[in-house]
């Protein structure tokens, strides 16, 4: 009988083994895209001098409020799975009525229920020691980063900063007894279809005139002040949504640092109504089109992020948020119209809108209004422990 052991990953060598395991798990899968290893080294405390020069400086901002324990599963001496047990104190600070939620993330595993069960058991035991009463995930390490398990849409590589997992993972989850807590959707929009939608054009024009809507691209020459507005919008517009925790200043600064070199100002617009800040949107090029060939490494071919960006045909709308007093007025259609126009001018053909809660009827209705269709689905699981 094969010997199964679970090892706590604490040394640099063990953390590196934890970080590199997905390359083995997905070695025969043509759709998986490795995250940048620079970002993973930052997440797991392995970043070095060169990483710091590229923006991955010091301790990852998640650790300002969270703790994480890494585990690797070995079978007959070979690494076959991994999991992180996560205590997100900030989540429970903002969601005190949920009774103390712990998380699991960075889950990867061969198609072996015994291995998966042992990993879940380890994470659950660690969370219980921290007096948490529920286990939710996958959150890697929180809903502000990789969140959810892909359950539909396996025959396509993920858009930038979206997760991808093997189809059998959902069976490992449900066979362990993890029920679905929330469903998340990703929408696909065909830019030409939206651009030719005369009803949308007329509707967006009417709303824009009625509410005196103005779209102002982010000013990359005044990024410090612009980031202050991003913090205000993110933490006001998305706070009521399920699972959301306001980002810290350090987290937003880290995101700004990560994307500033590749940002297209027209795709990061602030929304004003009668001259007052009402919200913002964030759309980015789908750099996974390029990263999927880089295997997580910026050297020696990372220059392609700049030289090949004109070949990217997808963009992803990561955020579109309006302050509560401006929601339900059709302003989101004005913003989508602006983003599609800007995307077409840069040669994009398709756009993903993600994530959107399946239960958020207002947002889903808005997506249908711009002829978008659900093309990928994700689930978040939760169990009492």
Short mmCIF file of C-alpha atoms in Angstrom, two decimals:
data_model
loop_
_atom_site.label_atom_id
_atom_site.label_comp_id
_atom_site.label_asym_id
_atom_site.label_seq_id
_atom_site.Cartn_x
_atom_site.Cartn_y
_atom_site.Cartn_z
CA UNK A 1 0.00 0.00 0.00
CA UNK A 2 1.33 3.42 -0.95
CA UNK A 3 2.52 5.47 1.99
CA UNK A 4 0.85 8.88 2.27
CA UNK A 5 2.39 11.64 4.39
CA UNK A 6 1.51 15.30 4.87
CA UNK A 7 4.45 17.65 5.45
CA UNK A 8 4.31 21.20 6.78
CA UNK A 9 6.12 23.45 4.28
CA UNK A 10 8.21 25.85 6.34
CA UNK A 11 11.76 25.89 4.98
CA UNK A 12 12.70 27.67 1.74
CA UNK A 13 13.14 24.33 -0.02
CA UNK A 14 9.74 23.10 1.13
CA UNK A 15 8.03 26.36 0.13
CA UNK A 16 9.69 26.16 -3.29
CA UNK A 17 8.39 22.59 -3.67
CA UNK A 18 4.93 23.86 -2.71
CA UNK A 19 5.18 26.66 -5.27
CA UNK A 20 6.39 24.45 -8.13
CA UNK A 21 3.99 21.51 -7.67
CA UNK A 22 1.36 22.82 -10.16
CA UNK A 23 3.85 22.37 -13.00
CA UNK A 24 3.66 18.62 -12.35
CA UNK A 25 -0.10 18.56 -11.74
CA UNK A 26 -0.86 20.36 -15.05
CA UNK A 27 2.03 19.13 -17.18
CA UNK A 28 -0.33 17.50 -19.71
CA UNK A 29 -3.02 20.20 -19.62
CA UNK A 30 -2.80 22.68 -22.54
CA UNK A 31 -5.03 25.32 -20.89
CA UNK A 32 -3.37 25.91 -17.52
CA UNK A 33 -1.39 29.15 -17.25
CA UNK A 34 1.27 29.50 -14.58
CA UNK A 35 1.05 32.64 -12.47
CA UNK A 36 4.21 34.69 -12.49
CA UNK A 37 6.68 32.95 -10.23
CA UNK A 38 7.77 36.39 -9.05
CA UNK A 39 4.27 36.90 -7.62
CA UNK A 40 4.28 33.45 -6.05
CA UNK A 41 7.69 34.00 -4.46
CA UNK A 42 6.30 37.20 -2.96
CA UNK A 43 3.23 35.37 -1.68
CA UNK A 44 5.26 32.61 -0.02
CA UNK A 45 8.09 34.77 1.33
CA UNK A 46 10.69 33.67 -1.21
CA UNK A 47 11.14 36.94 -3.09
CA UNK A 48 14.66 38.16 -3.66
CA UNK A 49 16.46 41.33 -4.73
CA UNK A 50 15.47 41.13 -8.40
CA UNK A 51 11.83 40.49 -7.47
CA UNK A 52 11.95 43.64 -5.35
CA UNK A 53 13.18 45.69 -8.29
CA UNK A 54 10.18 44.48 -10.28
CA UNK A 55 7.70 45.45 -7.55
CA UNK A 56 7.55 42.39 -5.28
CA UNK A 57 9.08 44.15 -2.31
CA UNK A 58 9.22 43.02 1.30
CA UNK A 59 6.46 41.01 2.92
CA UNK A 60 3.30 40.40 0.92
CA UNK A 61 0.54 42.77 2.15
CA UNK A 62 -1.78 39.86 2.96
CA UNK A 63 0.35 39.10 6.03
CA UNK A 64 -0.56 42.44 7.59
CA UNK A 65 -3.78 40.77 8.75
CA UNK A 66 -3.62 37.09 7.78
CA UNK A 67 -1.75 33.91 8.62
CA UNK A 68 -1.21 30.94 6.38
CA UNK A 69 0.11 27.41 6.90
CA UNK A 70 1.29 25.41 3.88
CA UNK A 71 1.05 21.63 3.55
CA UNK A 72 2.40 19.23 0.91
CA UNK A 73 1.17 15.67 0.43
CA UNK A 74 3.70 13.00 -0.51
CA UNK A 75 2.90 9.49 -1.73
CA UNK A 76 5.83 7.09 -1.86
CA UNK A 77 8.11 10.11 -1.60
CA UNK A 78 6.57 12.02 -4.53
CA UNK A 79 4.72 15.31 -4.06
CA UNK A 80 1.11 14.72 -5.12
CA UNK A 81 -0.89 17.57 -3.56
CA UNK A 82 -0.83 20.80 -1.60
CA UNK A 83 -3.11 23.06 0.42
CA UNK A 84 -2.88 26.22 2.51
CA UNK A 85 -4.88 26.76 5.70
CA UNK A 86 -5.66 30.46 6.04
CA UNK A 87 -6.79 32.67 8.90
CA UNK A 88 -8.04 35.96 7.44
CA UNK A 89 -8.62 38.15 10.49
CA UNK A 90 -9.77 41.06 8.33
CA UNK A 91 -12.56 38.96 6.83
CA UNK A 92 -13.96 38.10 10.24
CA UNK A 93 -13.60 41.70 11.37
CA UNK A 94 -15.88 42.80 8.52
CA UNK A 95 -18.18 39.75 8.71
CA UNK A 96 -18.62 39.22 12.48
CA UNK A 97 -21.99 37.52 12.12
CA UNK A 98 -20.62 34.53 10.22
CA UNK A 99 -19.19 32.91 13.33
CA UNK A 100 -15.50 32.79 12.42
CA UNK A 101 -14.69 31.70 8.86
CA UNK A 102 -11.38 30.05 8.03
CA UNK A 103 -10.18 29.42 4.51
CA UNK A 104 -8.27 26.94 2.41
CA UNK A 105 -6.44 27.87 -0.77
CA UNK A 106 -3.69 27.06 -3.26
CA UNK A 107 -5.23 23.58 -3.49
CA UNK A 108 -3.71 21.27 -6.10
CA UNK A 109 -3.97 17.50 -6.14
CA UNK A 110 -3.72 14.41 -8.29
CA UNK A 111 -7.01 12.63 -8.93
CA UNK A 112 -6.89 10.71 -5.66
CA UNK A 113 -9.60 11.14 -3.03
CA UNK A 114 -7.38 9.78 -0.26
CA UNK A 115 -4.83 12.53 -0.89
CA UNK A 116 -7.48 15.23 -1.12
CA UNK A 117 -9.14 14.07 2.10
CA UNK A 118 -5.84 14.11 3.97
CA UNK A 119 -5.11 17.65 2.77
CA UNK A 120 -8.57 18.93 3.71
CA UNK A 121 -8.25 17.24 7.11
CA UNK A 122 -4.94 19.02 7.76
CA UNK A 123 -6.35 22.40 6.82
CA UNK A 124 -9.47 21.82 8.89
CA UNK A 125 -7.47 20.84 11.98
CA UNK A 126 -5.29 23.96 11.70
CA UNK A 127 -8.34 26.21 11.37
CA UNK A 128 -10.02 24.61 14.39
CA UNK A 129 -6.89 25.31 16.45
CA UNK A 130 -7.41 28.97 15.57
CA UNK A 131 -10.96 28.80 16.95
CA UNK A 132 -12.59 29.09 13.52
CA UNK A 133 -15.89 27.33 12.94
CA UNK A 134 -16.16 27.15 9.13
CA UNK A 135 -13.85 26.25 6.27
CA UNK A 136 -14.39 28.10 2.98
CA UNK A 137 -12.53 28.06 -0.31
CA UNK A 138 -10.68 27.91 -2.48
CA UNK A 139 -9.41 31.40 -1.64
CA UNK A 140 -5.77 31.91 -2.56
CA UNK A 141 -5.27 33.59 -0.20
CA UNK A 142 -8.57 35.57 -0.16
CA UNK A 143 -11.47 36.76 -2.30
CA UNK A 144 -9.29 39.70 -3.37
CA UNK A 145 -6.94 37.30 -5.21
CA UNK A 146 -7.62 33.91 -6.84
CA UNK A 147 -11.08 32.89 -5.69
CA UNK A 148 -13.35 29.99 -6.51
CA UNK A 149 -13.10 26.65 -8.26
CA UNK A 150 -13.67 26.41 -12.02
CA UNK A 151 -16.69 24.16 -12.63
CA UNK A 152 -17.53 24.96 -16.27
CA UNK A 153 -15.36 26.17 -19.13
CA UNK A 154 -12.36 23.84 -19.04
CA UNK A 155 -11.58 23.99 -22.77
CA UNK A 156 -10.16 27.50 -22.69
CA UNK A 157 -7.20 29.04 -20.92
CA UNK A 158 -8.11 31.48 -18.10
CA UNK A 159 -8.10 35.21 -18.62
CA UNK A 160 -5.55 37.24 -16.65
CA UNK A 161 -5.71 36.82 -12.85
CA UNK A 162 -8.41 34.14 -13.09
CA UNK A 163 -7.99 30.59 -11.75
CA UNK A 164 -7.95 27.36 -13.71
CA UNK A 165 -8.26 23.88 -12.20
CA UNK A 166 -8.75 20.32 -13.38
CA UNK A 167 -12.36 19.25 -13.92
CA UNK A 168 -12.03 16.42 -11.37
CA UNK A 169 -11.34 18.86 -8.53
CA UNK A 170 -15.04 19.52 -8.01
CA UNK A 171 -15.55 15.81 -7.34
CA UNK A 172 -12.71 15.80 -4.81
CA UNK A 173 -14.46 18.70 -3.04
CA UNK A 174 -17.98 17.27 -3.02
CA UNK A 175 -16.83 13.73 -2.12
CA UNK A 176 -15.12 15.20 0.93
CA UNK A 177 -18.46 16.73 1.95
CA UNK A 178 -17.84 20.35 0.99
CA UNK A 179 -21.15 21.94 -0.13
CA UNK A 180 -21.35 24.88 -2.50
CA UNK A 181 -21.75 28.21 -0.69
CA UNK A 182 -21.72 30.62 -3.64
CA UNK A 183 -21.65 30.55 -7.45
CA UNK A 184 -19.65 32.99 -9.53
CA UNK A 185 -19.99 33.73 -13.24
CA UNK A 186 -17.71 34.98 -16.00
CA UNK A 187 -19.33 36.60 -19.03
CA UNK A 188 -18.03 36.77 -22.58
CA UNK A 189 -18.74 39.81 -24.71
CA UNK A 190 -18.10 40.05 -28.43
CA UNK A 191 -16.93 43.62 -29.04
CA UNK A 192 -18.32 43.87 -32.57
CA UNK A 193 -21.74 42.58 -31.46
CA UNK A 194 -21.94 45.15 -28.69
CA UNK A 195 -20.62 47.92 -30.91
CA UNK A 196 -23.34 47.25 -33.48
CA UNK A 197 -26.12 47.11 -30.86
CA UNK A 198 -28.11 50.23 -31.77
CA UNK A 199 -30.45 49.82 -28.79
CA UNK A 200 -27.48 49.87 -26.42
CA UNK A 201 -26.01 52.92 -28.15
CA UNK A 202 -29.26 54.85 -27.83
CA UNK A 203 -29.80 53.75 -24.24
CA UNK A 204 -26.26 54.63 -23.19
CA UNK A 205 -26.54 58.04 -24.86
CA UNK A 206 -29.84 58.77 -23.07
CA UNK A 207 -28.47 57.75 -19.67
CA UNK A 208 -25.28 59.71 -20.23
CA UNK A 209 -27.29 62.85 -21.02
CA UNK A 210 -29.92 62.34 -18.30
CA UNK A 211 -27.41 62.01 -15.47
CA UNK A 212 -24.64 64.13 -16.97
CA UNK A 213 -22.24 61.17 -16.95
CA UNK A 214 -18.59 61.88 -17.68
CA UNK A 215 -15.92 59.23 -18.21
CA UNK A 216 -12.38 60.29 -17.30
CA UNK A 217 -9.45 57.93 -17.94
CA UNK A 218 -7.00 57.49 -15.10
CA UNK A 219 -4.15 60.00 -15.13
CA UNK A 220 -0.97 57.95 -15.04
CA UNK A 221 1.04 61.13 -14.43
CA UNK A 222 -0.77 61.72 -11.14
CA UNK A 223 -0.94 58.14 -9.96
CA UNK A 224 -0.62 58.84 -6.24
CA UNK A 225 -3.80 60.93 -6.18
CA UNK A 226 -5.58 58.60 -8.60
CA UNK A 227 -4.85 55.63 -6.33
CA UNK A 228 -6.53 57.49 -3.47
CA UNK A 229 -9.72 57.63 -5.56
CA UNK A 230 -9.38 53.93 -6.40
CA UNK A 231 -9.28 53.13 -2.69
CA UNK A 232 -12.39 55.22 -2.05
CA UNK A 233 -14.37 53.60 -4.86
CA UNK A 234 -13.31 50.03 -4.12
CA UNK A 235 -14.05 50.20 -0.44
CA UNK A 236 -17.41 51.96 -0.85
CA UNK A 237 -18.83 50.45 -4.03
CA UNK A 238 -18.03 46.79 -3.36
CA UNK A 239 -18.33 46.63 0.42
CA UNK A 240 -21.97 45.37 0.40
CA UNK A 241 -21.18 42.41 -1.87
CA UNK A 242 -20.88 38.88 -0.51
CA UNK A 243 -17.37 37.82 0.47
CA UNK A 244 -15.82 41.23 -0.12
CA UNK A 245 -13.36 42.70 2.33
CA UNK A 246 -12.05 46.24 1.81
CA UNK A 247 -8.52 46.19 0.47
CA UNK A 248 -5.80 47.70 2.61
CA UNK A 249 -3.78 50.64 1.34
CA UNK A 250 -0.80 48.31 0.91
CA UNK A 251 -2.81 45.87 -1.21
CA UNK A 252 -4.12 48.57 -3.53
CA UNK A 253 -0.63 50.05 -3.80
CA UNK A 254 0.70 46.59 -4.73
CA UNK A 255 -1.96 46.18 -7.43
CA UNK A 256 -1.16 49.64 -8.80
CA UNK A 257 2.54 48.77 -8.89
CA UNK A 258 1.82 45.48 -10.66
CA UNK A 259 -0.32 46.93 -13.43
CA UNK A 260 1.02 50.45 -13.95
CA UNK A 261 3.53 49.43 -16.63
CA UNK A 262 0.87 47.68 -18.72
CA UNK A 263 -2.18 49.81 -17.94
CA UNK A 264 -4.16 51.45 -20.75
CA UNK A 265 -5.65 54.64 -19.24
CA UNK A 266 -8.86 54.49 -21.31
CA UNK A 267 -9.58 51.06 -19.81
CA UNK A 268 -9.34 52.38 -16.24
CA UNK A 269 -11.92 55.16 -16.21
CA UNK A 270 -13.40 57.09 -13.32
CA UNK A 271 -17.12 57.80 -13.59
CA UNK A 272 -18.54 61.18 -12.67
CA UNK A 273 -22.18 62.23 -12.37
CA UNK A 274 -22.83 65.97 -12.36
CA UNK A 275 -19.15 66.47 -11.68
CA UNK A 276 -19.10 64.19 -8.61
CA UNK A 277 -17.12 60.95 -8.40
CA UNK A 278 -19.63 58.10 -8.79
CA UNK A 279 -17.49 55.03 -9.41
CA UNK A 280 -14.85 53.49 -11.63
CA UNK A 281 -14.02 50.51 -13.82
CA UNK A 282 -10.82 48.54 -14.29
CA UNK A 283 -10.16 46.57 -17.45
CA UNK A 284 -6.82 45.04 -18.43
CA UNK A 285 -5.33 43.29 -21.41
CA UNK A 286 -5.44 39.52 -21.20
CA UNK A 287 -1.72 39.04 -20.74
CA UNK A 288 -2.30 35.33 -20.11
CA UNK A 289 -2.22 35.05 -23.91
CA UNK A 290 1.49 35.80 -23.59
CA UNK A 291 2.18 34.39 -20.12
CA UNK A 292 0.98 30.91 -21.03
CA UNK A 293 4.15 30.47 -23.06
CA UNK A 294 6.48 31.98 -20.46
CA UNK A 295 5.92 29.23 -17.85
CA UNK A 296 5.78 31.79 -15.06
CA UNK A 297 9.20 33.25 -15.80
CA UNK A 298 9.85 36.82 -16.90
CA UNK A 299 13.37 35.95 -18.04
CA UNK A 300 14.51 35.59 -20.73
CA UNK A 301 11.33 36.27 -22.73
CA UNK A 302 9.35 38.65 -20.53
CA UNK A 303 9.92 41.45 -23.05
CA UNK A 304 7.09 39.86 -25.06
CA UNK A 305 4.60 41.44 -22.63
CA UNK A 306 5.43 44.70 -24.40
CA UNK A 307 6.35 43.57 -27.91
CA UNK A 308 3.42 41.15 -28.39
CA UNK A 309 0.63 43.05 -26.68
CA UNK A 310 -0.83 44.05 -30.05
CA UNK A 311 -1.56 40.34 -30.60
CA UNK A 312 -3.81 40.14 -27.52
CA UNK A 313 -7.46 39.92 -28.59
CA UNK A 314 -9.09 39.71 -25.14
CA UNK A 315 -9.46 42.17 -22.32
CA UNK A 316 -10.95 41.52 -18.90
CA UNK A 317 -13.18 43.87 -16.93
CA UNK A 318 -12.02 43.17 -13.39
CA UNK A 319 -14.05 45.81 -11.61
CA UNK A 320 -17.02 48.01 -12.33
CA UNK A 321 -18.33 49.72 -9.23
CA UNK A 322 -20.73 52.56 -8.60
CA UNK A 323 -21.53 54.14 -5.27
CA UNK A 324 -24.93 52.85 -4.03
CA UNK A 325 -26.73 56.10 -4.82
CA UNK A 326 -25.80 55.76 -8.52
CA UNK A 327 -26.70 52.09 -8.98
CA UNK A 328 -29.76 50.88 -10.88
CA UNK A 329 -29.79 53.87 -13.22
CA UNK A 330 -28.22 52.27 -16.29
CA UNK A 331 -24.89 54.03 -15.81
CA UNK A 332 -23.10 50.69 -16.05
CA UNK A 333 -24.22 50.45 -19.70
CA UNK A 334 -22.53 53.80 -20.39
CA UNK A 335 -19.33 52.44 -18.88
CA UNK A 336 -19.43 49.18 -20.83
CA UNK A 337 -20.04 51.13 -24.03
CA UNK A 338 -16.96 53.25 -23.25
CA UNK A 339 -14.82 50.19 -22.48
CA UNK A 340 -15.86 48.38 -25.66
CA UNK A 341 -15.16 51.46 -27.78
CA UNK A 342 -11.73 51.82 -26.14
CA UNK A 343 -11.08 48.10 -26.54
CA UNK A 344 -11.92 48.15 -30.24
CA UNK A 345 -9.58 51.08 -30.75
CA UNK A 346 -6.80 48.88 -29.34
CA UNK A 347 -7.69 45.89 -31.49
CA UNK A 348 -9.51 43.76 -28.92
CA UNK A 349 -12.25 41.46 -30.17
CA UNK A 350 -13.54 39.96 -26.93
CA UNK A 351 -14.08 41.01 -23.35
CA UNK A 352 -14.60 39.00 -20.16
CA UNK A 353 -16.59 40.42 -17.26
CA UNK A 354 -15.71 38.60 -14.04
CA UNK A 355 -16.45 37.75 -11.32
CA UNK A 356 -20.19 38.33 -11.01
CA UNK A 357 -22.20 36.65 -8.26
CA UNK A 358 -24.90 34.42 -9.69
CA UNK A 359 -27.31 35.85 -7.10
CA UNK A 360 -26.54 39.47 -8.10
CA UNK A 361 -29.50 39.95 -10.41
CA UNK A 362 -28.83 43.63 -11.03
CA UNK A 363 -25.33 42.94 -12.41
CA UNK A 364 -26.46 39.90 -14.36
CA UNK A 365 -29.29 41.89 -15.91
CA UNK A 366 -26.77 44.54 -16.91
CA UNK A 367 -24.57 41.94 -18.58
CA UNK A 368 -27.48 40.51 -20.54
CA UNK A 369 -28.35 44.05 -21.65
CA UNK A 370 -25.01 44.31 -23.42
CA UNK A 371 -25.47 40.93 -25.18
CA UNK A 372 -23.00 39.14 -22.89
CA UNK A 373 -23.25 35.39 -22.26
CA UNK A 374 -22.06 33.22 -19.39
CA UNK A 375 -19.15 31.12 -20.62
CA UNK A 376 -17.38 30.09 -17.41
CA UNK A 377 -18.64 29.21 -13.94
CA UNK A 378 -16.98 28.93 -10.56
CA UNK A 379 -18.04 27.76 -7.10
CA UNK A 380 -16.98 28.63 -3.58
CA UNK A 381 -17.40 25.84 -1.04
CA UNK A 382 -17.97 26.02 2.70
CA UNK A 383 -18.50 23.54 5.54
CA UNK A 384 -18.90 23.70 9.29
CA UNK A 385 -15.87 22.40 11.16
#
